[in-house]
């Protein structure tokens, strides 16, 4: 709970405008596209809320052990190396 509160506080400090987000898991809606067999949980739902309230250039995540560009914003990374 403390980390969720801190994350929200930092997002507010930056007016919900970010260049890059790097997380282990993906937001729920993105996770469903990457691999629908993964369980939805409190973290993916929190990230979904973040997704719906922020603006960012790119969001990278790696939990699913796949290299997939979902769209222009969301990218799963496992083996690929990406320059920012």
Short mmCIF file of N, CA and C in Angstrom, two decimals:
data_model
loop_
_atom_site.label_atom_id
_atom_site.label_comp_id
_atom_site.label_asym_id
_atom_site.label_seq_id
_atom_site.Cartn_x
_atom_site.Cartn_y
_atom_site.Cartn_z
N UNK A 1 0.83 -1.20 0.00
CA UNK A 1 0.00 0.00 0.00
C UNK A 1 0.86 1.26 0.00
N UNK A 2 1.94 1.21 0.75
CA UNK A 2 2.84 2.38 0.81
C UNK A 2 3.44 2.69 -0.56
N UNK A 3 3.83 1.66 -1.28
CA UNK A 3 4.43 1.88 -2.59
C UNK A 3 3.40 2.41 -3.59
N UNK A 4 2.16 1.94 -3.51
CA UNK A 4 1.11 2.47 -4.37
C UNK A 4 0.89 3.95 -4.08
N UNK A 5 0.85 4.31 -2.81
CA UNK A 5 0.66 5.72 -2.43
C UNK A 5 1.82 6.58 -2.92
N UNK A 6 3.04 6.08 -2.75
CA UNK A 6 4.21 6.82 -3.21
C UNK A 6 4.20 7.00 -4.72
N UNK A 7 3.83 5.95 -5.44
CA UNK A 7 3.76 6.04 -6.90
C UNK A 7 2.75 7.10 -7.33
N UNK A 8 1.57 7.07 -6.71
CA UNK A 8 0.54 8.07 -7.06
C UNK A 8 1.02 9.48 -6.74
N UNK A 9 1.69 9.63 -5.61
CA UNK A 9 2.20 10.95 -5.22
C UNK A 9 3.22 11.45 -6.25
N UNK A 10 4.11 10.58 -6.70
CA UNK A 10 5.12 10.98 -7.68
C UNK A 10 4.50 11.26 -9.04
N UNK A 11 3.47 10.50 -9.41
CA UNK A 11 2.76 10.79 -10.66
C UNK A 11 2.10 12.17 -10.60
N UNK A 12 1.49 12.47 -9.48
CA UNK A 12 0.86 13.78 -9.31
C UNK A 12 1.88 14.90 -9.40
N UNK A 13 3.06 14.70 -8.79
CA UNK A 13 4.13 15.71 -8.83
C UNK A 13 4.52 16.06 -10.27
N UNK A 14 4.40 15.06 -11.14
CA UNK A 14 4.78 15.25 -12.54
C UNK A 14 3.57 15.45 -13.45
N UNK A 15 2.46 15.83 -12.86
CA UNK A 15 1.23 16.10 -13.60
C UNK A 15 0.82 14.95 -14.52
N UNK A 16 1.14 13.74 -14.11
CA UNK A 16 0.78 12.52 -14.85
C UNK A 16 1.37 12.51 -16.27
N UNK A 17 2.47 13.25 -16.48
CA UNK A 17 3.16 13.32 -17.77
C UNK A 17 4.55 12.69 -17.61
N UNK A 18 4.80 11.60 -18.32
CA UNK A 18 6.08 10.90 -18.19
C UNK A 18 6.65 10.59 -19.56
N UNK A 19 7.97 10.50 -19.62
CA UNK A 19 8.61 10.07 -20.86
C UNK A 19 8.56 8.55 -20.95
N UNK A 20 9.08 7.87 -19.90
CA UNK A 20 9.19 6.42 -19.92
C UNK A 20 8.71 5.83 -18.60
N UNK A 21 8.11 4.65 -18.71
CA UNK A 21 7.74 3.87 -17.54
C UNK A 21 8.36 2.49 -17.73
N UNK A 22 9.00 2.00 -16.69
CA UNK A 22 9.58 0.66 -16.71
C UNK A 22 9.03 -0.08 -15.50
N UNK A 23 8.30 -1.15 -15.76
CA UNK A 23 7.72 -1.96 -14.68
C UNK A 23 7.98 -3.43 -14.96
N UNK A 24 7.82 -4.22 -13.94
CA UNK A 24 7.96 -5.66 -14.11
C UNK A 24 6.73 -6.20 -14.84
N UNK A 25 5.56 -5.93 -14.31
CA UNK A 25 4.30 -6.39 -14.91
C UNK A 25 3.71 -5.30 -15.79
N UNK A 26 2.69 -5.69 -16.53
CA UNK A 26 1.98 -4.75 -17.40
C UNK A 26 0.60 -4.45 -16.82
N UNK A 27 -0.01 -3.35 -17.26
CA UNK A 27 -1.40 -3.11 -16.87
C UNK A 27 -2.30 -4.27 -17.33
N UNK A 28 -3.40 -4.46 -16.64
CA UNK A 28 -4.30 -5.59 -16.90
C UNK A 28 -4.68 -5.73 -18.38
N UNK A 29 -5.09 -4.65 -19.01
CA UNK A 29 -5.53 -4.75 -20.41
C UNK A 29 -4.40 -5.15 -21.34
N UNK A 30 -3.19 -4.71 -21.04
CA UNK A 30 -2.02 -5.05 -21.86
C UNK A 30 -1.61 -6.49 -21.58
N UNK A 31 -1.65 -6.88 -20.32
CA UNK A 31 -1.31 -8.26 -19.96
C UNK A 31 -2.21 -9.25 -20.70
N UNK A 32 -3.48 -8.93 -20.83
CA UNK A 32 -4.42 -9.80 -21.54
C UNK A 32 -4.00 -9.99 -23.00
N UNK A 33 -3.40 -8.96 -23.59
CA UNK A 33 -2.93 -9.07 -24.98
C UNK A 33 -1.65 -9.89 -25.08
N UNK A 34 -0.78 -9.73 -24.09
CA UNK A 34 0.50 -10.45 -24.10
C UNK A 34 0.29 -11.93 -23.84
N UNK A 35 -0.47 -12.23 -22.79
CA UNK A 35 -0.72 -13.62 -22.42
C UNK A 35 -1.95 -13.70 -21.52
N UNK A 36 -3.09 -14.06 -22.08
CA UNK A 36 -4.33 -14.07 -21.30
C UNK A 36 -4.37 -15.12 -20.20
N UNK A 37 -3.38 -16.00 -20.14
CA UNK A 37 -3.38 -17.03 -19.09
C UNK A 37 -2.86 -16.49 -17.76
N UNK A 38 -2.20 -15.35 -17.77
CA UNK A 38 -1.71 -14.76 -16.52
C UNK A 38 -2.87 -14.21 -15.71
N UNK A 39 -2.77 -14.38 -14.39
CA UNK A 39 -3.84 -13.90 -13.51
C UNK A 39 -3.80 -12.39 -13.35
N UNK A 40 -4.99 -11.83 -13.31
CA UNK A 40 -5.14 -10.42 -12.99
C UNK A 40 -4.99 -10.31 -11.47
N UNK A 41 -4.29 -9.27 -11.03
CA UNK A 41 -4.09 -9.10 -9.59
C UNK A 41 -4.09 -7.63 -9.21
N UNK A 42 -3.85 -7.37 -7.95
CA UNK A 42 -3.89 -5.99 -7.46
C UNK A 42 -2.88 -5.10 -8.19
N UNK A 43 -1.69 -5.63 -8.47
CA UNK A 43 -0.67 -4.84 -9.15
C UNK A 43 -1.08 -4.52 -10.58
N UNK A 44 -1.54 -5.51 -11.34
CA UNK A 44 -1.91 -5.22 -12.72
C UNK A 44 -3.09 -4.26 -12.78
N UNK A 45 -3.99 -4.37 -11.81
CA UNK A 45 -5.10 -3.42 -11.75
C UNK A 45 -4.63 -2.01 -11.39
N UNK A 46 -3.65 -1.92 -10.49
CA UNK A 46 -3.08 -0.62 -10.16
C UNK A 46 -2.43 -0.01 -11.40
N UNK A 47 -1.66 -0.83 -12.12
CA UNK A 47 -1.01 -0.33 -13.33
C UNK A 47 -2.02 0.05 -14.40
N UNK A 48 -3.15 -0.63 -14.44
CA UNK A 48 -4.22 -0.27 -15.37
C UNK A 48 -4.75 1.13 -15.03
N UNK A 49 -4.91 1.39 -13.75
CA UNK A 49 -5.36 2.72 -13.32
C UNK A 49 -4.33 3.78 -13.72
N UNK A 50 -3.06 3.47 -13.53
CA UNK A 50 -2.00 4.40 -13.96
C UNK A 50 -2.11 4.62 -15.46
N UNK A 51 -2.22 3.55 -16.22
CA UNK A 51 -2.31 3.64 -17.69
C UNK A 51 -3.44 4.57 -18.12
N UNK A 52 -4.55 4.49 -17.43
CA UNK A 52 -5.73 5.27 -17.81
C UNK A 52 -5.66 6.73 -17.38
N UNK A 53 -4.63 7.08 -16.61
CA UNK A 53 -4.56 8.44 -16.09
C UNK A 53 -3.27 9.18 -16.40
N UNK A 54 -2.40 8.58 -17.20
CA UNK A 54 -1.12 9.23 -17.50
C UNK A 54 -0.93 9.40 -19.00
N UNK A 55 0.08 10.17 -19.32
CA UNK A 55 0.54 10.29 -20.69
C UNK A 55 2.02 9.93 -20.67
N UNK A 56 2.43 8.99 -21.53
CA UNK A 56 3.86 8.64 -21.58
C UNK A 56 4.24 8.29 -23.02
N UNK A 57 5.54 8.44 -23.30
CA UNK A 57 6.04 8.11 -24.64
C UNK A 57 6.11 6.59 -24.81
N UNK A 58 6.68 5.89 -23.84
CA UNK A 58 6.86 4.44 -23.92
C UNK A 58 6.72 3.83 -22.53
N UNK A 59 6.20 2.59 -22.52
CA UNK A 59 6.08 1.81 -21.28
C UNK A 59 6.68 0.44 -21.58
N UNK A 60 7.73 0.09 -20.84
CA UNK A 60 8.41 -1.19 -21.01
C UNK A 60 8.14 -2.08 -19.81
N UNK A 61 8.00 -3.38 -20.05
CA UNK A 61 7.79 -4.35 -18.98
C UNK A 61 8.38 -5.68 -19.41
N UNK A 62 8.70 -6.58 -18.45
CA UNK A 62 9.42 -7.78 -18.81
C UNK A 62 8.92 -9.09 -18.22
N UNK A 63 7.95 -9.06 -17.38
CA UNK A 63 7.49 -10.22 -16.62
C UNK A 63 7.15 -11.45 -17.47
N UNK A 64 6.74 -11.26 -18.69
CA UNK A 64 6.16 -12.32 -19.51
C UNK A 64 7.18 -13.08 -20.36
N UNK A 65 8.44 -12.69 -20.29
CA UNK A 65 9.54 -13.36 -20.99
C UNK A 65 9.28 -13.47 -22.49
N UNK A 66 8.82 -12.36 -23.06
CA UNK A 66 8.57 -12.26 -24.49
C UNK A 66 9.03 -10.90 -24.98
N UNK A 67 9.39 -10.84 -26.25
CA UNK A 67 9.69 -9.57 -26.90
C UNK A 67 8.52 -9.26 -27.84
N UNK A 68 7.67 -8.34 -27.42
CA UNK A 68 6.49 -8.00 -28.21
C UNK A 68 6.23 -6.50 -28.12
N UNK A 69 6.08 -5.87 -29.26
CA UNK A 69 5.63 -4.48 -29.27
C UNK A 69 4.11 -4.52 -29.45
N UNK A 70 3.41 -4.16 -28.39
CA UNK A 70 1.95 -4.21 -28.39
C UNK A 70 1.38 -3.12 -29.28
N UNK A 71 1.89 -1.91 -29.09
CA UNK A 71 1.50 -0.76 -29.90
C UNK A 71 2.63 0.25 -29.81
N UNK A 72 2.38 1.48 -30.18
CA UNK A 72 3.44 2.49 -30.15
C UNK A 72 3.91 2.84 -28.74
N UNK A 73 3.12 2.47 -27.74
CA UNK A 73 3.46 2.82 -26.36
C UNK A 73 3.98 1.63 -25.56
N UNK A 74 3.34 0.49 -25.65
CA UNK A 74 3.63 -0.64 -24.76
C UNK A 74 4.50 -1.70 -25.43
N UNK A 75 5.61 -2.04 -24.74
CA UNK A 75 6.55 -3.02 -25.26
C UNK A 75 6.99 -3.99 -24.17
N UNK A 76 6.81 -5.28 -24.46
CA UNK A 76 7.33 -6.33 -23.58
C UNK A 76 8.77 -6.62 -24.01
N UNK A 77 9.66 -6.68 -23.05
CA UNK A 77 11.07 -6.92 -23.35
C UNK A 77 11.56 -8.14 -22.59
N UNK A 78 12.29 -9.00 -23.32
CA UNK A 78 12.93 -10.14 -22.68
C UNK A 78 14.38 -10.23 -23.14
N UNK A 79 14.60 -10.48 -24.40
CA UNK A 79 15.97 -10.59 -24.94
C UNK A 79 16.43 -9.32 -25.65
N UNK A 80 15.48 -8.57 -26.19
CA UNK A 80 15.83 -7.37 -26.96
C UNK A 80 16.52 -6.32 -26.10
N UNK A 81 17.37 -5.56 -26.73
CA UNK A 81 17.98 -4.38 -26.11
C UNK A 81 17.45 -3.18 -26.88
N UNK A 82 16.90 -2.23 -26.15
CA UNK A 82 16.29 -1.07 -26.79
C UNK A 82 16.96 0.19 -26.27
N UNK A 83 17.41 1.02 -27.19
CA UNK A 83 17.98 2.32 -26.81
C UNK A 83 16.87 3.31 -26.57
N UNK A 84 17.02 4.06 -25.50
CA UNK A 84 16.05 5.11 -25.20
C UNK A 84 16.66 6.44 -25.57
#
